[in-house]
């Protein structure tokens, strides 16, 4: 399966503003790109690319005052498989975990696992270890949180999501991650594309998505507490402890996001050449 993916974000800046942008497909999928999703800016500015501490591709720019547009547009090959299901994946005790996984057991900015421990053990302490326990956590979060873009708040934490029962995909992910960490299950935050391939129409406007990866059976496995169903065409952009590590855009100054467009669709022959989307 071939997919066309990309985005276009338009900002209004009152003054020259340094920015960091995480909008490119993760390096682990680089070999699948038929046309790289290179970052383009309007007006054109110098772009410095670097890897952060988690290995994510980042782009650093000095955006001028006024209207500033960033966009990507790429073609990627995908096996067309759903997220893997491994119902026998076991949970390792902490002493058997690799050292580089331990950081994903600790509290972080949006995942206050230190404050949720009593709740997590009280609600999930009797569930079977491993895959069944993570599945139970995702089922709970999916039922407990009511989705709506009108509920979006950039500063909402896992504890606030639990108490308020509302949020967007990042809030679902943060709450599920925090509960997993309470139960000694390493979990990390992911952002990227999730296509509507295989889903019934009508389709809502496309957006970037957030999900989590959980360390079970000696590897990282995808869980998506927001959608909580079988999904195809998932493409990672970045991963970290929570959304504070992997914002799609971070500006060192005031900015207004004027427009936001995301796409990921099955590619057609006409997609072999870049097309401008406005």
PDB file of C-alpha atoms in Angstrom:
ATOM      1  CA  UNK A   1       0.000   0.000   0.000  1.00  0.00           C
ATOM      2  CA  UNK A   2       1.207   3.503  -0.865  1.00  0.00           C
ATOM      3  CA  UNK A   3       0.039   6.543   1.078  1.00  0.00           C
ATOM      4  CA  UNK A   4       0.398  10.243   0.575  1.00  0.00           C
ATOM      5  CA  UNK A   5       0.866  12.162   3.804  1.00  0.00           C
ATOM      6  CA  UNK A   6       1.657  15.676   4.892  1.00  0.00           C
ATOM      7  CA  UNK A   7       0.511  18.819   6.603  1.00  0.00           C
ATOM      8  CA  UNK A   8       0.234  22.560   6.195  1.00  0.00           C
ATOM      9  CA  UNK A   9       0.288  24.939   9.184  1.00  0.00           C
ATOM     10  CA  UNK A  10      -0.102  28.708   8.888  1.00  0.00           C
ATOM     11  CA  UNK A  11       1.020  31.017  11.707  1.00  0.00           C
ATOM     12  CA  UNK A  12       0.749  34.751  12.304  1.00  0.00           C
ATOM     13  CA  UNK A  13       3.751  36.055  14.213  1.00  0.00           C
ATOM     14  CA  UNK A  14       3.916  39.559  15.745  1.00  0.00           C
ATOM     15  CA  UNK A  15       7.724  39.498  15.795  1.00  0.00           C
ATOM     16  CA  UNK A  16      10.600  37.323  14.544  1.00  0.00           C
ATOM     17  CA  UNK A  17      10.267  34.066  16.469  1.00  0.00           C
ATOM     18  CA  UNK A  18      12.556  31.031  16.835  1.00  0.00           C
ATOM     19  CA  UNK A  19      10.635  27.765  16.404  1.00  0.00           C
ATOM     20  CA  UNK A  20      11.234  24.018  16.676  1.00  0.00           C
ATOM     21  CA  UNK A  21       9.094  21.801  14.427  1.00  0.00           C
ATOM     22  CA  UNK A  22       8.569  18.021  14.701  1.00  0.00           C
ATOM     23  CA  UNK A  23       6.583  17.273  11.557  1.00  0.00           C
ATOM     24  CA  UNK A  24       8.656  14.728   9.636  1.00  0.00           C
ATOM     25  CA  UNK A  25       8.130  10.968   9.529  1.00  0.00           C
ATOM     26  CA  UNK A  26      10.203   9.158  12.166  1.00  0.00           C
ATOM     27  CA  UNK A  27      13.617   7.885  11.080  1.00  0.00           C
ATOM     28  CA  UNK A  28      12.481   4.299  11.685  1.00  0.00           C
ATOM     29  CA  UNK A  29      10.216   4.653   8.623  1.00  0.00           C
ATOM     30  CA  UNK A  30      12.740   6.526   6.464  1.00  0.00           C
ATOM     31  CA  UNK A  31      13.404   3.522   4.211  1.00  0.00           C
ATOM     32  CA  UNK A  32       9.661   3.366   3.428  1.00  0.00           C
ATOM     33  CA  UNK A  33       9.532   6.893   2.021  1.00  0.00           C
ATOM     34  CA  UNK A  34       9.260   7.022  -1.767  1.00  0.00           C
ATOM     35  CA  UNK A  35       9.195  10.808  -1.635  1.00  0.00           C
ATOM     36  CA  UNK A  36      10.631  12.334   1.554  1.00  0.00           C
ATOM     37  CA  UNK A  37       8.285  14.635   3.437  1.00  0.00           C
ATOM     38  CA  UNK A  38      10.770  17.517   3.438  1.00  0.00           C
ATOM     39  CA  UNK A  39       9.821  20.602   5.424  1.00  0.00           C
ATOM     40  CA  UNK A  40       9.070  23.672   3.272  1.00  0.00           C
ATOM     41  CA  UNK A  41       8.507  27.184   4.627  1.00  0.00           C
ATOM     42  CA  UNK A  42       6.822  30.279   3.185  1.00  0.00           C
ATOM     43  CA  UNK A  43       8.677  32.587   3.122  1.00  0.00           C
ATOM     44  CA  UNK A  44      11.765  30.439   2.738  1.00  0.00           C
ATOM     45  CA  UNK A  45      14.114  30.479   5.734  1.00  0.00           C
ATOM     46  CA  UNK A  46      17.181  28.518   6.773  1.00  0.00           C
ATOM     47  CA  UNK A  47      16.317  25.172   8.397  1.00  0.00           C
ATOM     48  CA  UNK A  48      18.648  23.403  10.816  1.00  0.00           C
ATOM     49  CA  UNK A  49      17.827  19.723  11.268  1.00  0.00           C
ATOM     50  CA  UNK A  50      18.934  17.757  14.329  1.00  0.00           C
ATOM     51  CA  UNK A  51      18.063  14.706  16.449  1.00  0.00           C
ATOM     52  CA  UNK A  52      16.723  15.201  19.967  1.00  0.00           C
ATOM     53  CA  UNK A  53      17.572  12.966  22.948  1.00  0.00           C
ATOM     54  CA  UNK A  54      14.896  10.453  21.889  1.00  0.00           C
ATOM     55  CA  UNK A  55      16.192  10.226  18.316  1.00  0.00           C
ATOM     56  CA  UNK A  56      13.334  12.236  16.776  1.00  0.00           C
ATOM     57  CA  UNK A  57      13.961  14.414  13.709  1.00  0.00           C
ATOM     58  CA  UNK A  58      13.581  18.096  14.613  1.00  0.00           C
ATOM     59  CA  UNK A  59      13.772  21.251  12.482  1.00  0.00           C
ATOM     60  CA  UNK A  60      14.910  24.543  13.915  1.00  0.00           C
ATOM     61  CA  UNK A  61      13.951  27.817  12.187  1.00  0.00           C
ATOM     62  CA  UNK A  62      13.980  31.555  12.836  1.00  0.00           C
ATOM     63  CA  UNK A  63      10.556  32.584  11.543  1.00  0.00           C
ATOM     64  CA  UNK A  64      10.077  36.186  10.392  1.00  0.00           C
ATOM     65  CA  UNK A  65       7.253  38.404  11.616  1.00  0.00           C
ATOM     66  CA  UNK A  66       3.982  38.162   9.721  1.00  0.00           C
ATOM     67  CA  UNK A  67       2.423  35.171   7.975  1.00  0.00           C
ATOM     68  CA  UNK A  68       4.601  32.060   8.195  1.00  0.00           C
ATOM     69  CA  UNK A  69       3.604  28.739   6.639  1.00  0.00           C
ATOM     70  CA  UNK A  70       5.241  25.331   7.131  1.00  0.00           C
ATOM     71  CA  UNK A  71       4.299  22.259   5.123  1.00  0.00           C
ATOM     72  CA  UNK A  72       5.333  18.713   4.280  1.00  0.00           C
ATOM     73  CA  UNK A  73       4.188  16.347   1.539  1.00  0.00           C
ATOM     74  CA  UNK A  74       5.506  12.820   1.074  1.00  0.00           C
ATOM     75  CA  UNK A  75       4.779   9.347  -0.258  1.00  0.00           C
ATOM     76  CA  UNK A  76       5.300   6.307   1.930  1.00  0.00           C
ATOM     77  CA  UNK A  77       5.018   2.556   1.408  1.00  0.00           C
ATOM     78  CA  UNK A  78       3.120   0.647   4.077  1.00  0.00           C
ATOM     79  CA  UNK A  79       2.557  -3.068   4.533  1.00  0.00           C
ATOM     80  CA  UNK A  80      -1.143  -2.371   5.048  1.00  0.00           C
ATOM     81  CA  UNK A  81      -1.215  -4.369   8.266  1.00  0.00           C
ATOM     82  CA  UNK A  82      -3.103  -3.432  11.401  1.00  0.00           C
ATOM     83  CA  UNK A  83      -1.429  -2.703  14.724  1.00  0.00           C
ATOM     84  CA  UNK A  84      -0.044  -6.029  16.002  1.00  0.00           C
ATOM     85  CA  UNK A  85      -2.042  -7.957  18.584  1.00  0.00           C
ATOM     86  CA  UNK A  86       0.019 -10.120  20.953  1.00  0.00           C
ATOM     87  CA  UNK A  87      -2.327 -11.304  23.681  1.00  0.00           C
ATOM     88  CA  UNK A  88       0.358 -13.450  25.318  1.00  0.00           C
ATOM     89  CA  UNK A  89       2.896 -10.598  25.628  1.00  0.00           C
ATOM     90  CA  UNK A  90       4.149 -10.715  29.197  1.00  0.00           C
ATOM     91  CA  UNK A  91       4.977  -7.953  31.622  1.00  0.00           C
ATOM     92  CA  UNK A  92       8.584  -8.081  32.808  1.00  0.00           C
ATOM     93  CA  UNK A  93       9.354  -7.343  36.460  1.00  0.00           C
ATOM     94  CA  UNK A  94      11.286  -4.108  36.916  1.00  0.00           C
ATOM     95  CA  UNK A  95      14.552  -5.902  37.683  1.00  0.00           C
ATOM     96  CA  UNK A  96      14.446  -7.558  34.238  1.00  0.00           C
ATOM     97  CA  UNK A  97      13.798  -4.368  32.267  1.00  0.00           C
ATOM     98  CA  UNK A  98      16.583  -2.906  30.085  1.00  0.00           C
ATOM     99  CA  UNK A  99      18.119   0.196  31.625  1.00  0.00           C
ATOM    100  CA  UNK A 100      17.071   2.439  28.728  1.00  0.00           C
ATOM    101  CA  UNK A 101      13.414   1.554  29.363  1.00  0.00           C
ATOM    102  CA  UNK A 102      13.367   2.654  33.017  1.00  0.00           C
ATOM    103  CA  UNK A 103      12.823   6.345  32.228  1.00  0.00           C
ATOM    104  CA  UNK A 104       9.392   5.415  30.881  1.00  0.00           C
ATOM    105  CA  UNK A 105       8.354   4.202  34.345  1.00  0.00           C
ATOM    106  CA  UNK A 106       8.858   7.625  35.935  1.00  0.00           C
ATOM    107  CA  UNK A 107       6.391  10.505  36.356  1.00  0.00           C
ATOM    108  CA  UNK A 108       6.629  13.238  33.713  1.00  0.00           C
ATOM    109  CA  UNK A 109       5.128  16.662  33.001  1.00  0.00           C
ATOM    110  CA  UNK A 110       1.698  15.428  31.855  1.00  0.00           C
ATOM    111  CA  UNK A 111       1.751  11.917  33.309  1.00  0.00           C
ATOM    112  CA  UNK A 112       1.769  12.254  37.102  1.00  0.00           C
ATOM    113  CA  UNK A 113       1.951   8.568  37.911  1.00  0.00           C
ATOM    114  CA  UNK A 114       3.092   9.429  41.433  1.00  0.00           C
ATOM    115  CA  UNK A 115      -0.363  10.944  42.077  1.00  0.00           C
ATOM    116  CA  UNK A 116      -2.370   8.120  40.494  1.00  0.00           C
ATOM    117  CA  UNK A 117      -0.805   5.092  42.160  1.00  0.00           C
ATOM    118  CA  UNK A 118      -3.627   4.363  44.632  1.00  0.00           C
ATOM    119  CA  UNK A 119      -6.265   4.713  41.908  1.00  0.00           C
ATOM    120  CA  UNK A 120      -4.346   2.512  39.464  1.00  0.00           C
ATOM    121  CA  UNK A 121      -3.709  -0.321  41.891  1.00  0.00           C
ATOM    122  CA  UNK A 122      -7.227  -0.130  43.292  1.00  0.00           C
ATOM    123  CA  UNK A 123      -8.857  -0.383  39.874  1.00  0.00           C
ATOM    124  CA  UNK A 124      -6.454  -2.619  37.923  1.00  0.00           C
ATOM    125  CA  UNK A 125      -4.431  -4.446  40.565  1.00  0.00           C
ATOM    126  CA  UNK A 126      -6.471  -7.635  40.187  1.00  0.00           C
ATOM    127  CA  UNK A 127      -6.332  -7.803  36.366  1.00  0.00           C
ATOM    128  CA  UNK A 128      -4.062 -10.336  34.667  1.00  0.00           C
ATOM    129  CA  UNK A 129      -0.524  -9.118  34.035  1.00  0.00           C
ATOM    130  CA  UNK A 130       0.770  -8.187  30.604  1.00  0.00           C
ATOM    131  CA  UNK A 131      -1.405  -7.617  27.562  1.00  0.00           C
ATOM    132  CA  UNK A 132      -4.749  -8.153  29.389  1.00  0.00           C
ATOM    133  CA  UNK A 133      -3.902  -5.465  31.963  1.00  0.00           C
ATOM    134  CA  UNK A 134      -2.952  -2.886  29.324  1.00  0.00           C
ATOM    135  CA  UNK A 135      -6.072  -3.795  27.344  1.00  0.00           C
ATOM    136  CA  UNK A 136      -8.182  -3.207  30.473  1.00  0.00           C
ATOM    137  CA  UNK A 137      -6.532   0.194  30.986  1.00  0.00           C
ATOM    138  CA  UNK A 138      -7.253   1.239  27.388  1.00  0.00           C
ATOM    139  CA  UNK A 139     -10.860   0.049  27.643  1.00  0.00           C
ATOM    140  CA  UNK A 140     -11.350   2.074  30.822  1.00  0.00           C
ATOM    141  CA  UNK A 141      -9.774   5.262  29.448  1.00  0.00           C
ATOM    142  CA  UNK A 142     -11.743   4.986  26.213  1.00  0.00           C
ATOM    143  CA  UNK A 143     -15.035   4.704  28.122  1.00  0.00           C
ATOM    144  CA  UNK A 144     -14.209   7.245  30.821  1.00  0.00           C
ATOM    145  CA  UNK A 145     -13.027  10.145  28.651  1.00  0.00           C
ATOM    146  CA  UNK A 146     -15.458  11.973  26.345  1.00  0.00           C
ATOM    147  CA  UNK A 147     -13.748  13.144  23.152  1.00  0.00           C
ATOM    148  CA  UNK A 148     -14.232  16.612  21.676  1.00  0.00           C
ATOM    149  CA  UNK A 149     -11.970  19.203  20.079  1.00  0.00           C
ATOM    150  CA  UNK A 150     -13.845  21.815  22.097  1.00  0.00           C
ATOM    151  CA  UNK A 151     -12.353  20.149  25.189  1.00  0.00           C
ATOM    152  CA  UNK A 152      -8.750  20.653  24.037  1.00  0.00           C
ATOM    153  CA  UNK A 153      -6.457  22.326  26.571  1.00  0.00           C
ATOM    154  CA  UNK A 154      -2.703  22.352  26.075  1.00  0.00           C
ATOM    155  CA  UNK A 155      -1.938  22.127  29.801  1.00  0.00           C
ATOM    156  CA  UNK A 156      -4.323  19.299  30.798  1.00  0.00           C
ATOM    157  CA  UNK A 157      -2.565  16.509  32.711  1.00  0.00           C
ATOM    158  CA  UNK A 158      -3.445  12.867  33.269  1.00  0.00           C
ATOM    159  CA  UNK A 159      -4.873  13.613  36.726  1.00  0.00           C
ATOM    160  CA  UNK A 160      -7.030  16.415  35.302  1.00  0.00           C
ATOM    161  CA  UNK A 161      -8.220  14.142  32.485  1.00  0.00           C
ATOM    162  CA  UNK A 162      -9.273  11.516  35.032  1.00  0.00           C
ATOM    163  CA  UNK A 163     -11.109  14.110  37.126  1.00  0.00           C
ATOM    164  CA  UNK A 164     -12.742  15.978  34.231  1.00  0.00           C
ATOM    165  CA  UNK A 165     -13.558  12.996  31.998  1.00  0.00           C
ATOM    166  CA  UNK A 166     -13.053  14.991  28.795  1.00  0.00           C
ATOM    167  CA  UNK A 167     -10.226  15.558  26.344  1.00  0.00           C
ATOM    168  CA  UNK A 168      -8.623  14.871  22.995  1.00  0.00           C
ATOM    169  CA  UNK A 169      -6.334  12.063  21.870  1.00  0.00           C
ATOM    170  CA  UNK A 170      -3.285  13.358  23.738  1.00  0.00           C
ATOM    171  CA  UNK A 171      -5.302  13.326  26.982  1.00  0.00           C
ATOM    172  CA  UNK A 172      -6.383   9.711  26.421  1.00  0.00           C
ATOM    173  CA  UNK A 173      -2.739   8.784  25.848  1.00  0.00           C
ATOM    174  CA  UNK A 174      -1.461  10.672  28.885  1.00  0.00           C
ATOM    175  CA  UNK A 175      -3.972   9.058  31.230  1.00  0.00           C
ATOM    176  CA  UNK A 176      -3.312   5.539  29.929  1.00  0.00           C
ATOM    177  CA  UNK A 177       0.461   6.076  30.083  1.00  0.00           C
ATOM    178  CA  UNK A 178       0.315   7.352  33.651  1.00  0.00           C
ATOM    179  CA  UNK A 179      -1.774   4.379  34.803  1.00  0.00           C
ATOM    180  CA  UNK A 180       0.592   1.925  33.092  1.00  0.00           C
ATOM    181  CA  UNK A 181       3.588   3.494  34.824  1.00  0.00           C
ATOM    182  CA  UNK A 182       1.838   3.237  38.191  1.00  0.00           C
ATOM    183  CA  UNK A 183       1.605  -0.510  37.586  1.00  0.00           C
ATOM    184  CA  UNK A 184       5.300  -0.825  36.630  1.00  0.00           C
ATOM    185  CA  UNK A 185       4.554  -1.084  32.906  1.00  0.00           C
ATOM    186  CA  UNK A 186       6.890   1.134  30.825  1.00  0.00           C
ATOM    187  CA  UNK A 187       4.876   3.374  28.504  1.00  0.00           C
ATOM    188  CA  UNK A 188       5.826   6.197  26.147  1.00  0.00           C
ATOM    189  CA  UNK A 189       3.922   8.851  24.209  1.00  0.00           C
ATOM    190  CA  UNK A 190       3.736   8.809  20.401  1.00  0.00           C
ATOM    191  CA  UNK A 191       2.501  11.302  17.836  1.00  0.00           C
ATOM    192  CA  UNK A 192       1.949  10.828  14.117  1.00  0.00           C
ATOM    193  CA  UNK A 193      -0.587   9.963  11.453  1.00  0.00           C
ATOM    194  CA  UNK A 194      -3.462   7.476  11.730  1.00  0.00           C
ATOM    195  CA  UNK A 195      -5.353   6.984   8.470  1.00  0.00           C
ATOM    196  CA  UNK A 196      -9.057   6.294   8.006  1.00  0.00           C
ATOM    197  CA  UNK A 197      -8.245   3.309   5.779  1.00  0.00           C
ATOM    198  CA  UNK A 198     -10.616   0.480   6.665  1.00  0.00           C
ATOM    199  CA  UNK A 199     -12.952   2.772   8.604  1.00  0.00           C
ATOM    200  CA  UNK A 200     -16.568   3.414   7.565  1.00  0.00           C
ATOM    201  CA  UNK A 201     -17.432   6.760   5.991  1.00  0.00           C
ATOM    202  CA  UNK A 202     -18.106   9.615   6.574  1.00  0.00           C
ATOM    203  CA  UNK A 203     -14.629  10.624   7.707  1.00  0.00           C
ATOM    204  CA  UNK A 204     -13.976  13.510  10.085  1.00  0.00           C
ATOM    205  CA  UNK A 205     -11.342  16.125   9.157  1.00  0.00           C
ATOM    206  CA  UNK A 206      -7.884  14.570   9.426  1.00  0.00           C
ATOM    207  CA  UNK A 207      -5.645  15.555  12.334  1.00  0.00           C
ATOM    208  CA  UNK A 208      -2.403  14.380  13.866  1.00  0.00           C
ATOM    209  CA  UNK A 209      -2.964  11.625  16.427  1.00  0.00           C
ATOM    210  CA  UNK A 210      -1.507  10.575  19.763  1.00  0.00           C
ATOM    211  CA  UNK A 211      -1.158   7.037  21.065  1.00  0.00           C
ATOM    212  CA  UNK A 212       1.195   5.083  23.308  1.00  0.00           C
ATOM    213  CA  UNK A 213       3.751   2.316  23.064  1.00  0.00           C
ATOM    214  CA  UNK A 214       4.015  -0.124  25.960  1.00  0.00           C
ATOM    215  CA  UNK A 215       6.972  -2.384  26.729  1.00  0.00           C
ATOM    216  CA  UNK A 216       5.716  -5.975  26.913  1.00  0.00           C
ATOM    217  CA  UNK A 217       7.382  -9.236  26.002  1.00  0.00           C
ATOM    218  CA  UNK A 218      10.728  -7.553  25.400  1.00  0.00           C
ATOM    219  CA  UNK A 219       9.517  -5.029  22.792  1.00  0.00           C
ATOM    220  CA  UNK A 220       7.419  -1.909  22.338  1.00  0.00           C
ATOM    221  CA  UNK A 221       3.798  -2.514  21.276  1.00  0.00           C
ATOM    222  CA  UNK A 222       1.234   0.022  20.067  1.00  0.00           C
ATOM    223  CA  UNK A 223      -1.925   0.759  22.058  1.00  0.00           C
ATOM    224  CA  UNK A 224      -4.393   3.479  21.083  1.00  0.00           C
ATOM    225  CA  UNK A 225      -6.764   4.315  23.970  1.00  0.00           C
ATOM    226  CA  UNK A 226      -8.517   7.041  21.949  1.00  0.00           C
ATOM    227  CA  UNK A 227      -9.611   4.885  18.996  1.00  0.00           C
ATOM    228  CA  UNK A 228      -9.386   1.563  20.862  1.00  0.00           C
ATOM    229  CA  UNK A 229      -9.988  -0.461  17.697  1.00  0.00           C
ATOM    230  CA  UNK A 230      -8.109  -1.978  14.764  1.00  0.00           C
ATOM    231  CA  UNK A 231      -6.315   0.712  12.734  1.00  0.00           C
ATOM    232  CA  UNK A 232      -4.333   0.585   9.516  1.00  0.00           C
ATOM    233  CA  UNK A 233      -1.829   3.054   8.103  1.00  0.00           C
ATOM    234  CA  UNK A 234      -0.305   4.294  11.363  1.00  0.00           C
ATOM    235  CA  UNK A 235       2.853   6.360  10.704  1.00  0.00           C
ATOM    236  CA  UNK A 236       5.020   7.561  13.586  1.00  0.00           C
ATOM    237  CA  UNK A 237       6.482  11.075  13.717  1.00  0.00           C
ATOM    238  CA  UNK A 238       7.974  11.243  17.215  1.00  0.00           C
ATOM    239  CA  UNK A 239       7.974   9.595  20.631  1.00  0.00           C
ATOM    240  CA  UNK A 240       8.932  10.722  24.134  1.00  0.00           C
ATOM    241  CA  UNK A 241       7.862  10.655  27.775  1.00  0.00           C
ATOM    242  CA  UNK A 242       4.762  12.762  27.038  1.00  0.00           C
ATOM    243  CA  UNK A 243       3.598  15.611  24.787  1.00  0.00           C
ATOM    244  CA  UNK A 244       6.058  18.036  26.402  1.00  0.00           C
ATOM    245  CA  UNK A 245       8.894  16.120  24.706  1.00  0.00           C
ATOM    246  CA  UNK A 246       7.338  16.020  21.226  1.00  0.00           C
ATOM    247  CA  UNK A 247       5.249  19.125  20.438  1.00  0.00           C
ATOM    248  CA  UNK A 248       4.519  19.386  16.720  1.00  0.00           C
ATOM    249  CA  UNK A 249       5.539  23.025  16.943  1.00  0.00           C
ATOM    250  CA  UNK A 250       7.215  24.943  19.722  1.00  0.00           C
ATOM    251  CA  UNK A 251       7.659  28.700  19.435  1.00  0.00           C
ATOM    252  CA  UNK A 252       9.889  30.835  21.634  1.00  0.00           C
ATOM    253  CA  UNK A 253       7.448  33.726  21.555  1.00  0.00           C
ATOM    254  CA  UNK A 254       3.808  34.475  20.863  1.00  0.00           C
ATOM    255  CA  UNK A 255       2.132  32.986  17.789  1.00  0.00           C
ATOM    256  CA  UNK A 256      -1.376  32.527  16.419  1.00  0.00           C
ATOM    257  CA  UNK A 257      -2.161  29.323  14.523  1.00  0.00           C
ATOM    258  CA  UNK A 258      -4.379  30.533  11.678  1.00  0.00           C
ATOM    259  CA  UNK A 259      -4.938  27.297   9.763  1.00  0.00           C
ATOM    260  CA  UNK A 260      -4.092  23.633  10.166  1.00  0.00           C
ATOM    261  CA  UNK A 261      -4.434  20.855   7.595  1.00  0.00           C
ATOM    262  CA  UNK A 262      -3.290  17.229   7.760  1.00  0.00           C
ATOM    263  CA  UNK A 263      -3.675  14.447   5.210  1.00  0.00           C
ATOM    264  CA  UNK A 264      -2.908  10.751   4.923  1.00  0.00           C
ATOM    265  CA  UNK A 265      -4.672   8.849   2.145  1.00  0.00           C
ATOM    266  CA  UNK A 266      -4.102   5.985  -0.227  1.00  0.00           C
ATOM    267  CA  UNK A 267      -1.877   7.325  -2.995  1.00  0.00           C
ATOM    268  CA  UNK A 268      -3.002   7.583  -6.600  1.00  0.00           C
ATOM    269  CA  UNK A 269      -0.915   8.015  -9.738  1.00  0.00           C
ATOM    270  CA  UNK A 270      -1.474  11.765  -9.619  1.00  0.00           C
ATOM    271  CA  UNK A 271       0.181  11.836  -6.187  1.00  0.00           C
ATOM    272  CA  UNK A 272       3.553  10.894  -7.673  1.00  0.00           C
ATOM    273  CA  UNK A 273       4.173  14.598  -8.172  1.00  0.00           C
ATOM    274  CA  UNK A 274       3.884  17.063  -5.267  1.00  0.00           C
ATOM    275  CA  UNK A 275       0.624  18.996  -5.200  1.00  0.00           C
ATOM    276  CA  UNK A 276       0.021  22.150  -3.272  1.00  0.00           C
ATOM    277  CA  UNK A 277      -2.802  22.069  -0.749  1.00  0.00           C
ATOM    278  CA  UNK A 278      -4.201  25.308   0.600  1.00  0.00           C
TER     279      UNK A 278
END
